[in-house]
GROMACS .gro file of C-alpha atoms in nm:
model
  375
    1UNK     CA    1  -2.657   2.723  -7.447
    2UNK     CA    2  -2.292   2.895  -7.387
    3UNK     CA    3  -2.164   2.775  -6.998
    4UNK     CA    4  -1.811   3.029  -6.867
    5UNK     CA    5  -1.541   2.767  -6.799
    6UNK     CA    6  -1.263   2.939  -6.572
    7UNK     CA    7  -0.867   2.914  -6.561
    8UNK     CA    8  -0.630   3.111  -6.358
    9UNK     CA    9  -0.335   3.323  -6.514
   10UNK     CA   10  -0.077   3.484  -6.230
   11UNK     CA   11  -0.342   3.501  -5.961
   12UNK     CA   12  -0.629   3.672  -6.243
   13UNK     CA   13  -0.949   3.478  -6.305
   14UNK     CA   14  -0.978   3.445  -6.655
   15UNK     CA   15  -1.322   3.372  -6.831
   16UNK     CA   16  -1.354   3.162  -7.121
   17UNK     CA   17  -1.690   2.990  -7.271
   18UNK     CA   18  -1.761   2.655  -7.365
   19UNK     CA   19  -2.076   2.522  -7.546
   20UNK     CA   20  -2.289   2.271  -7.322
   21UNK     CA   21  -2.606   2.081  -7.400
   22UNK     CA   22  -2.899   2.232  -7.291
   23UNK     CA   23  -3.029   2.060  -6.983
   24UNK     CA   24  -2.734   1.907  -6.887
   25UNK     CA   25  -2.523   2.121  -6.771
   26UNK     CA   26  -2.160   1.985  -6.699
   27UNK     CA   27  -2.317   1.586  -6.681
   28UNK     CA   28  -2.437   1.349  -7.016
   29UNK     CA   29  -2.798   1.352  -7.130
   30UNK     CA   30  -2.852   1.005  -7.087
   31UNK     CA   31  -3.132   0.853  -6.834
   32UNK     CA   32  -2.966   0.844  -6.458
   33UNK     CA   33  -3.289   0.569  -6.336
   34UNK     CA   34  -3.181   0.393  -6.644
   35UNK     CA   35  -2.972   0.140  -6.491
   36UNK     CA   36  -3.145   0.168  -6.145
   37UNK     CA   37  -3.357  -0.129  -6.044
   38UNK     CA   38  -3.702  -0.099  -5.983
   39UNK     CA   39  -3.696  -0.141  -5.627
   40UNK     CA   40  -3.430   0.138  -5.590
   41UNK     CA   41  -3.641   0.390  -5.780
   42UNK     CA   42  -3.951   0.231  -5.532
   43UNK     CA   43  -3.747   0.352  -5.222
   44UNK     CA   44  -3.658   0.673  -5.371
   45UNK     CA   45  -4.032   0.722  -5.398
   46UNK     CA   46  -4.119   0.617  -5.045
   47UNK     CA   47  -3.866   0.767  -4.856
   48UNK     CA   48  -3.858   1.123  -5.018
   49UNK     CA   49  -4.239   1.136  -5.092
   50UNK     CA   50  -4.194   1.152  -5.477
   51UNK     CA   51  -4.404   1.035  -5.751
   52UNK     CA   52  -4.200   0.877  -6.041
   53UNK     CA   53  -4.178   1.164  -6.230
   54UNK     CA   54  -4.023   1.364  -5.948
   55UNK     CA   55  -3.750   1.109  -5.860
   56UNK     CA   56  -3.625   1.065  -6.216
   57UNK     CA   57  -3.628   1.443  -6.241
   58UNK     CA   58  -3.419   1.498  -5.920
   59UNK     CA   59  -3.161   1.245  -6.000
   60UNK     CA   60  -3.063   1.375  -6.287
   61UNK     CA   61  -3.050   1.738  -6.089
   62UNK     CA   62  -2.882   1.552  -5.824
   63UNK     CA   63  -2.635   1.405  -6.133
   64UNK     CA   64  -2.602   1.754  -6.282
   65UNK     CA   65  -2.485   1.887  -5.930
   66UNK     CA   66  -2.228   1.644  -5.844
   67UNK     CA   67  -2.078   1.696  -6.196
   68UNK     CA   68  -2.059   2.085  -6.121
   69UNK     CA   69  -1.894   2.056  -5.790
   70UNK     CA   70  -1.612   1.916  -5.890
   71UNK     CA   71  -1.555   2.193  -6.145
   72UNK     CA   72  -1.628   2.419  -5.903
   73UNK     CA   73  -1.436   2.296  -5.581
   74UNK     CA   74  -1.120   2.337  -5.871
   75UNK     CA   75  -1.183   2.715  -5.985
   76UNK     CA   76  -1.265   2.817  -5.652
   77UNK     CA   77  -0.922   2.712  -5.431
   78UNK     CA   78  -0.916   2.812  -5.101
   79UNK     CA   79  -1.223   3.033  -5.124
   80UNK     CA   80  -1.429   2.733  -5.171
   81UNK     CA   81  -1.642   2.675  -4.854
   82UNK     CA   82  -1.854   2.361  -4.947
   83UNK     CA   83  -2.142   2.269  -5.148
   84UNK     CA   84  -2.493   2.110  -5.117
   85UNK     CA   85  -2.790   2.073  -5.301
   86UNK     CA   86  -3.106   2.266  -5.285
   87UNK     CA   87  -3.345   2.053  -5.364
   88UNK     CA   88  -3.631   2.335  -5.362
   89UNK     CA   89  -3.447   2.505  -5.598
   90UNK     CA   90  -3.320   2.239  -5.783
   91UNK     CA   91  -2.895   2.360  -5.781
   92UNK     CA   92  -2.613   2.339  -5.643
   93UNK     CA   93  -2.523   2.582  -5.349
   94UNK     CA   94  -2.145   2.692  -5.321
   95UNK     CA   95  -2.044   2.895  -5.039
   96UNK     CA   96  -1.705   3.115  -5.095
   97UNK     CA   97  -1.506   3.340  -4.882
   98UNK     CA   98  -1.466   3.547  -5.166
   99UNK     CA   99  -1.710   3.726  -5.310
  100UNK     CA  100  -1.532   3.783  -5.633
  101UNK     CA  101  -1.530   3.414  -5.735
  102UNK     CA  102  -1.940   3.447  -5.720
  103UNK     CA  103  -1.912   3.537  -6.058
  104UNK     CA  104  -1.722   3.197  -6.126
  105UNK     CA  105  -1.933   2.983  -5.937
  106UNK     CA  106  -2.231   3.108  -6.122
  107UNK     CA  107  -2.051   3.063  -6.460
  108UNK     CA  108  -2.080   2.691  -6.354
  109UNK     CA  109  -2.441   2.684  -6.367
  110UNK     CA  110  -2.386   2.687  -5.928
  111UNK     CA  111  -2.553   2.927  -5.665
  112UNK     CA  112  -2.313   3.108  -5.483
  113UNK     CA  113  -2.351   3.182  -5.124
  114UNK     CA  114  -2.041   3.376  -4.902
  115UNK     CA  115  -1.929   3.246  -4.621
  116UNK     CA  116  -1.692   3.329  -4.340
  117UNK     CA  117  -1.500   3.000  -4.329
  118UNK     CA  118  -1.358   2.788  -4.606
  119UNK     CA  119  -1.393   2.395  -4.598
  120UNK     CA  120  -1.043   2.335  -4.518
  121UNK     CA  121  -1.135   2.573  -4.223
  122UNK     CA  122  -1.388   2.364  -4.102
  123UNK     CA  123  -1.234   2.052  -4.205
  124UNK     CA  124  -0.929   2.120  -3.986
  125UNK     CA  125  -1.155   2.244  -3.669
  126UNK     CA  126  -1.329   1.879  -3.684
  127UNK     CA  127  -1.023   1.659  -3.736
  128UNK     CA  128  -0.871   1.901  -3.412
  129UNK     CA  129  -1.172   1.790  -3.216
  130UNK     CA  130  -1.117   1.443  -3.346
  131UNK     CA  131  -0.765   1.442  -3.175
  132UNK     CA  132  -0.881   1.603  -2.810
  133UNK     CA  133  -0.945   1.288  -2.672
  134UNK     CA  134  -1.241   1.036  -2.603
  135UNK     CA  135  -1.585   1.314  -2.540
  136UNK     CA  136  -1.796   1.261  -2.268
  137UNK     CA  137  -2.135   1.036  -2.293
  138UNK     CA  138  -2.326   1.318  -2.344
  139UNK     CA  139  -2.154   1.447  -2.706
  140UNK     CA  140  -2.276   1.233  -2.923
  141UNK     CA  141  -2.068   1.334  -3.212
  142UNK     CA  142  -1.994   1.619  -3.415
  143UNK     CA  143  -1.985   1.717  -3.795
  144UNK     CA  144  -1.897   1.947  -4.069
  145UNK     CA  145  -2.245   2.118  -4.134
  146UNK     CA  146  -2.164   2.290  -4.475
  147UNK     CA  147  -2.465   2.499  -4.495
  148UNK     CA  148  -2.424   2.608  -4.137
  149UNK     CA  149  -2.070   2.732  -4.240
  150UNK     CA  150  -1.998   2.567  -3.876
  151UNK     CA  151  -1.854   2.209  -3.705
  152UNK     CA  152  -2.179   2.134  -3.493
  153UNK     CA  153  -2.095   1.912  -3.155
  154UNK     CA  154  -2.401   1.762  -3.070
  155UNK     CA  155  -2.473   1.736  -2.686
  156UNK     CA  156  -2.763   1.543  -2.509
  157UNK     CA  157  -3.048   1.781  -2.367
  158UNK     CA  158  -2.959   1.907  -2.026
  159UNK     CA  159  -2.685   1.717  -2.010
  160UNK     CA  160  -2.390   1.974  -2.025
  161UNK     CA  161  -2.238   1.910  -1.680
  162UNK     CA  162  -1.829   2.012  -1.599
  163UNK     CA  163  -1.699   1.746  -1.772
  164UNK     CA  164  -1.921   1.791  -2.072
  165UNK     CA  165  -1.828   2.176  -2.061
  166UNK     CA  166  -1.447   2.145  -2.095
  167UNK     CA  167  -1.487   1.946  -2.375
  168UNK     CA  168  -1.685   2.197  -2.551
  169UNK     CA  169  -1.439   2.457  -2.435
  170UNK     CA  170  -1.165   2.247  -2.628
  171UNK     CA  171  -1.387   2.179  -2.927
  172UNK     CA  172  -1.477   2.584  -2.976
  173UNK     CA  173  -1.088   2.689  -2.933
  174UNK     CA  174  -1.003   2.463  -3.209
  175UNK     CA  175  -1.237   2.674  -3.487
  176UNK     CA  176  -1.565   2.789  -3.601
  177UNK     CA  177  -1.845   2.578  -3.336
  178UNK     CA  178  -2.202   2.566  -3.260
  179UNK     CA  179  -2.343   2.355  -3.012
  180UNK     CA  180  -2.699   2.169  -3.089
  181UNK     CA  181  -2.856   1.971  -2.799
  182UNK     CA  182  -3.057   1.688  -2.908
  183UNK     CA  183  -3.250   1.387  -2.790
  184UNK     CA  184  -3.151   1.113  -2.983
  185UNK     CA  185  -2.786   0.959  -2.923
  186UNK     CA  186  -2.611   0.710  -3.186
  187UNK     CA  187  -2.604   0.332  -3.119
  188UNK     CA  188  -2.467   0.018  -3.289
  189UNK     CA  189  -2.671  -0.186  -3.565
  190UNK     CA  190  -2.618  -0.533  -3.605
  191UNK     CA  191  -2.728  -0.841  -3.720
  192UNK     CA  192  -2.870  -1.122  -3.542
  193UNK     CA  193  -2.716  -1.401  -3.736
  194UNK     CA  194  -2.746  -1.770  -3.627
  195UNK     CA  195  -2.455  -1.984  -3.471
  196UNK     CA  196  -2.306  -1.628  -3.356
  197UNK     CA  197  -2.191  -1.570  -2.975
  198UNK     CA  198  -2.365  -1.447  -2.710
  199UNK     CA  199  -2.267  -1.365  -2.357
  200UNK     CA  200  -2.555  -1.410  -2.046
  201UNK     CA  201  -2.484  -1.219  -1.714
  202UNK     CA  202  -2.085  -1.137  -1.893
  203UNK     CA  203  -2.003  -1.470  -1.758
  204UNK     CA  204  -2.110  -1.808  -1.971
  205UNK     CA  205  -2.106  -1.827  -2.361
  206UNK     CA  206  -2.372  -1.959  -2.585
  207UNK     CA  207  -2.519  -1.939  -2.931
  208UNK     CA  208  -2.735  -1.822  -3.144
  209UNK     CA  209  -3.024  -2.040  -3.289
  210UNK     CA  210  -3.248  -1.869  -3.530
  211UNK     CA  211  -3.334  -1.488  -3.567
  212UNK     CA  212  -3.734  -1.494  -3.506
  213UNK     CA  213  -3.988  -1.226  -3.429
  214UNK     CA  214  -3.854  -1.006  -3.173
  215UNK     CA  215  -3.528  -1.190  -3.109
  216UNK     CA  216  -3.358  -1.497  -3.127
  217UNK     CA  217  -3.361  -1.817  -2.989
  218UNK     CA  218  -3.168  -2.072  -2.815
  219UNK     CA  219  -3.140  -2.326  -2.570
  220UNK     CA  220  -3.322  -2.330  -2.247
  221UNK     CA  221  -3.012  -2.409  -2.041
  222UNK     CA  222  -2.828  -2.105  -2.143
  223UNK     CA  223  -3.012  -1.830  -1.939
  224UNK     CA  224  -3.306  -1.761  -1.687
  225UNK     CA  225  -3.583  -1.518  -1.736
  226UNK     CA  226  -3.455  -1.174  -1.743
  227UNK     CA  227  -3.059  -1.245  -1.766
  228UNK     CA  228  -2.939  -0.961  -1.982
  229UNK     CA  229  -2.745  -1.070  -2.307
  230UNK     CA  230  -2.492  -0.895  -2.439
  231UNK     CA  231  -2.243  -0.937  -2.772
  232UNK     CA  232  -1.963  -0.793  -2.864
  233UNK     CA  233  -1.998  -0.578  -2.560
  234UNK     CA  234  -2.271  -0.473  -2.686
  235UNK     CA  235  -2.651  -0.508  -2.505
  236UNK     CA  236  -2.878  -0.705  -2.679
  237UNK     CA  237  -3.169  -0.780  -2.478
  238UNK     CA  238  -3.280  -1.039  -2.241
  239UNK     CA  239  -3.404  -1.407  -2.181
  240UNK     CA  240  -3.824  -1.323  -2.261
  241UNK     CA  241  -3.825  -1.744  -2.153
  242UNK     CA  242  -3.654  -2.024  -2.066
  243UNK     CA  243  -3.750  -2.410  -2.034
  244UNK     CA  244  -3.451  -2.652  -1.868
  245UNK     CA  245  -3.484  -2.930  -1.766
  246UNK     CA  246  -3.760  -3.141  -1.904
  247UNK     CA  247  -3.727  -2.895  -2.280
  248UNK     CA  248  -3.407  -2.732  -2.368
  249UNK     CA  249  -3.529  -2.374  -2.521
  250UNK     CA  250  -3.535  -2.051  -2.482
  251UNK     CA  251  -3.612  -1.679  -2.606
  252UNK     CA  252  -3.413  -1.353  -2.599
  253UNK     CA  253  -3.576  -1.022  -2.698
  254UNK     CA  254  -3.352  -0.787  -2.833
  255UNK     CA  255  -3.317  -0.415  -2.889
  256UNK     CA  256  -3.398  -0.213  -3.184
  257UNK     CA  257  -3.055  -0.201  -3.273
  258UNK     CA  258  -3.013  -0.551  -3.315
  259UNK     CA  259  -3.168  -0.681  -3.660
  260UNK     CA  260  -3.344  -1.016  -3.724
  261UNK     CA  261  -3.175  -1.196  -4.061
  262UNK     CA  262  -3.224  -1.504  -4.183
  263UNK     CA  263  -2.878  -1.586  -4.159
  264UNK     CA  264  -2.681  -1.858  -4.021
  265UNK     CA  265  -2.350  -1.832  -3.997
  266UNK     CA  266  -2.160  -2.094  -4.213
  267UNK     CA  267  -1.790  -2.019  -4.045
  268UNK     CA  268  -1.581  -1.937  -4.348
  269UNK     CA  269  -1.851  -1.988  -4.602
  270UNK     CA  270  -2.104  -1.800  -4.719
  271UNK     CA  271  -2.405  -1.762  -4.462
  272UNK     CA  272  -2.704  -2.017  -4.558
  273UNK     CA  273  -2.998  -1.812  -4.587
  274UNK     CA  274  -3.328  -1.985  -4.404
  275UNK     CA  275  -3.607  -2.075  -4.619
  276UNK     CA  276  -3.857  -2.238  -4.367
  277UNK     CA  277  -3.820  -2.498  -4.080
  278UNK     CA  278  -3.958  -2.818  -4.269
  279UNK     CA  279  -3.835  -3.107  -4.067
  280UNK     CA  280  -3.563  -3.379  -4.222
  281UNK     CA  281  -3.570  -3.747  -4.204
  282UNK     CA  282  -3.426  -3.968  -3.973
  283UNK     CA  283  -3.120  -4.113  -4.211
  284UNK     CA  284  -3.113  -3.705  -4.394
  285UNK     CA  285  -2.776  -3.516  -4.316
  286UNK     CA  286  -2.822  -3.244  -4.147
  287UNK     CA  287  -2.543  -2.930  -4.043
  288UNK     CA  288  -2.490  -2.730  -3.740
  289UNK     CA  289  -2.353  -2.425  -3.638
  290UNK     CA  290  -2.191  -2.300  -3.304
  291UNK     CA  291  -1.975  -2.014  -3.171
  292UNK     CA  292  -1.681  -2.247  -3.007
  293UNK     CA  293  -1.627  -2.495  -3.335
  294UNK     CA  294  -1.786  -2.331  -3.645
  295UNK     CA  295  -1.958  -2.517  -3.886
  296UNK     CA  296  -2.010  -2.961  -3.872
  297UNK     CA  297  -2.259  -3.191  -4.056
  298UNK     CA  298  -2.381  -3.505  -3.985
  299UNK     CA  299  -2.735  -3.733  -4.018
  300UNK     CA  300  -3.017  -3.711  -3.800
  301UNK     CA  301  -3.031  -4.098  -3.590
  302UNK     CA  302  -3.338  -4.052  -3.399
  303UNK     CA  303  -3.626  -3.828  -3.280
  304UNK     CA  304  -3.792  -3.776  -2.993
  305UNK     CA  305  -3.512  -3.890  -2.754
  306UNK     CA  306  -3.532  -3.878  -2.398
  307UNK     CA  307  -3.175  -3.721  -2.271
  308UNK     CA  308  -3.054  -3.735  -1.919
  309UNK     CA  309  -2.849  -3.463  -1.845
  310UNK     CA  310  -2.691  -3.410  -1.466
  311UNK     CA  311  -2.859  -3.093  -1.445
  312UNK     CA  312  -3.227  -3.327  -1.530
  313UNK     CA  313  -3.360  -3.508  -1.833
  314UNK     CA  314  -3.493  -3.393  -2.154
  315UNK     CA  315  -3.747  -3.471  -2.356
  316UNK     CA  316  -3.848  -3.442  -2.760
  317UNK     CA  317  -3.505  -3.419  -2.877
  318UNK     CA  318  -3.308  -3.513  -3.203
  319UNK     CA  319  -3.014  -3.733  -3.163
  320UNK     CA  320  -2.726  -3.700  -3.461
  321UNK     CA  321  -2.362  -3.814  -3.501
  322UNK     CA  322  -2.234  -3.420  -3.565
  323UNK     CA  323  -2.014  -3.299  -3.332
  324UNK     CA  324  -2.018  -3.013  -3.076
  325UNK     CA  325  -1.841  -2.892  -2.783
  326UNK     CA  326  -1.931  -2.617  -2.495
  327UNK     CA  327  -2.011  -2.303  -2.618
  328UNK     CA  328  -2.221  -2.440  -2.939
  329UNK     CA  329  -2.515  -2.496  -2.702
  330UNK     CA  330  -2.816  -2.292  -2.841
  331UNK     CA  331  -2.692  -2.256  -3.196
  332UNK     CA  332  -2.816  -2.330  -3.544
  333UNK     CA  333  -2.895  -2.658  -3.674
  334UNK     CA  334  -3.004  -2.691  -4.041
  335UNK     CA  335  -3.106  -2.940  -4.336
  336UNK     CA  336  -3.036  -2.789  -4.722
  337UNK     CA  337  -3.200  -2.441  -4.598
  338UNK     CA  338  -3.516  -2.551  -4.336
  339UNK     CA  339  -3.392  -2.470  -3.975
  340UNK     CA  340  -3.401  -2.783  -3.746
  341UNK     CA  341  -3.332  -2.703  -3.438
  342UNK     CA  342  -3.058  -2.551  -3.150
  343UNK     CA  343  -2.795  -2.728  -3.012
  344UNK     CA  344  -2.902  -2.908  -2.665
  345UNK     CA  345  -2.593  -3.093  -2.577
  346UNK     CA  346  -2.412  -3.441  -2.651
  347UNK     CA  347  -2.105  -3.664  -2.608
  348UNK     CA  348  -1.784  -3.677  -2.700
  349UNK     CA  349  -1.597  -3.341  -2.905
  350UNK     CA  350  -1.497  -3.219  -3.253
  351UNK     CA  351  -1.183  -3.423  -3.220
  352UNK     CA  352  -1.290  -3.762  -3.096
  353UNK     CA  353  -1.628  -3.730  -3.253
  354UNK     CA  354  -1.995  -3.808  -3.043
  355UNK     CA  355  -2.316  -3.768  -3.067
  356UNK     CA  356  -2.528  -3.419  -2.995
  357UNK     CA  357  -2.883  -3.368  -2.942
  358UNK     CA  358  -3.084  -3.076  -3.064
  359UNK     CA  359  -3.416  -2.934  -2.971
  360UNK     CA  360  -3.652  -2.896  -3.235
  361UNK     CA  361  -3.736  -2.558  -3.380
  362UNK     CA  362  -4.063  -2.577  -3.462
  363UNK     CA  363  -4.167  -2.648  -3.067
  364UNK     CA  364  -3.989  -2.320  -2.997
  365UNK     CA  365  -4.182  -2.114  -3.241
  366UNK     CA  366  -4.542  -2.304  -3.120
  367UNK     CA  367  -4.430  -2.256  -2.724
  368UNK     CA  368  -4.370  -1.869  -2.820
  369UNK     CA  369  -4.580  -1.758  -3.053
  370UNK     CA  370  -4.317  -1.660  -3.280
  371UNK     CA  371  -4.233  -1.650  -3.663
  372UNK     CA  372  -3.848  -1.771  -3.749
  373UNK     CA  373  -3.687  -1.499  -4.013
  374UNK     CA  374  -3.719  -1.629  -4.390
  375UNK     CA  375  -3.535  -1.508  -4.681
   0.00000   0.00000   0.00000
């Protein structure tokens, strides 16, 4: 089929053709899913409600589009007010504050659409907002919403007090701006990766055993039930249980922005990923990890050792000749890939050298009724 390509001469629009393969517009013929694995094309699947058929045939509209805009965003200059797909229909959508480059945005195989404000427009209105100064805990953000022709500030429901006001105030003097009220607001993800820091009550310092159903857990001694946890300044949960003295373990729920991974964090390596919690040999080595000294190995001396702490003794756990100081309590303890244990306590420091004792993992999962995170 014959496509219009466009140049400019002294301000004109000037139409010329070009010869495109049919059904592909301004993008190559070949397969877009081609390369994709099959798990990729699964997701596309679940997540937009296509059958196979429907995905493959949307990426390569999706392909087509991208190609086009590009073109388009060119031949259109400051008339160009943004583009998105339309996935009903299949195109592109171009809005223009011109309605004499329609003709050029349909020449590109795009849907034109005018618009009272052009993307630099909008783009300048948001990156003005962006430099007002830090927005109340209500707004929970704001965004260039191309089909909206608008920047949208988002506020939480029924929360537009004084303080919440002047800042929209601001935000509207500074362009084109809608206000949408909503009842979600944004939070942090993370990862809950093993031998990382936690804080209990903002005052003491532990670490991370293993991610596990729900949470993570640690040692007993590090936190009561119900002590809030935080990292990073971030909330993470709270102390579900806690067992010291007489066992040394413990487990924190955590929020839903706080991901279980089977990570432990190897403290410039690469994290080991946890297989299963199979337990080593007295006389196998065995490697730790803790927020205060990173990443030590040693071999497991004995099991089932009795431990008596000033705070009380105890029981069940695993001496070894790796070193630890304050601050590693709770973290990871690993053989090859099984999890072990979390850090109890010991002698001596990374330094001098010593002995720490860890509490075996599998008792944690049992006492809970937990599963540790696999990969």
């Amino acid at each position: 089929m014959k496509c219009t390509s466009v140049a400019r001469a002294a301000g004109a629009v000037v139409l010329a053709t070009l010869t495109v393969v049919p059904g592909t517009a301004l993008a190559s013929a070949s397969d877009p899913t081609a390369a994709l694995p099959a798990e990729v094309l699964a997701a596309y699947q679940r997540d937009l409600g296509l059958d196979s058929g429907e995905a493959k045939a949307r990426l390569e509209l999706e392909r087509t589009a991208a190609a086009t805009q590009k073109s388009v965003q060119e031949f259109t200059g400051a008339a160009y007010g943004g583009a998105w797909f339309d996935a009903d229909s299949g195109k592109l959508v171009v809005g223009v504050t011109d309605e004499a480059r329609s003709r050029v945005v349909r020449a590109l195989g795009a849907e034109p659409k005018l618009v009272a404000h052009s993307a630099t427009t909008l783009t300048d209105t948001k990156n003005e907002i962006d430099r007002a100064g830090r927005a109340p805990g209500a707004v929970t953000g704001w965004y260039v919403d191309t089909e909206a022709n608008s920047v949208v500030v988002t506020v939480k429901r029924g929360a537009v007090d004084g303080e919440v006001s002047r800042f929209l105030d601001t935000a509207k003097a500074a362009g084109p701006v809608s206000v949408v009220e909503t009842d979600r607001a944004p939070r942090l993800y993370a990862d809950i990766r093993g031998g990382d820091a936690y804080n209990i009550n903002n005052q003491s310092r532990c670490s991370i055993g293993f991610a596990v159903s729900g949470g993570f857990v640690s040692a007993g001694h590090c936190g009561s039930p119900g002590d809030p946890v935080t990292s990073g300044g971030q909330s993470m949960g709270s102390f579900e249980g806690s067992s010291f003295p007489g066992d040394d373990y413990s487990y924190v729920t955590t929020g839903s922005g706080w991901t279980p991974t089977a990570k432990v964090n190897h403290y410039g390596g690469a994290d080991v990923i946890v297989s299963g919690s199979t337990e080593a040999a007295v006389g196998a080595s065995v490697c730790r990890s803790g927020s205060t000294t990173g990443w030590h190995c040693g071999t497991v001396q004995a099991k089932d050792q009795t431990v008596n702490y000033q705070e009380g003794s105890v029981s069940g756990l695993t001496r070894t000749n790796a070193c630890a100081e304050p601050g590693d309590s709770g973290g990871s303890w690993v053989s090859g890939t099984q999890a072990q244990g979390v850090t109890s306590g010991g002698s001596g420091d990374c330094t001098s050298g010593g002995e720490t004792y860890f509490q075996p993992v599998n008792e944690i999962l049992s006492v809970y009724g937990v599963s540790l995170i696999t990969g």
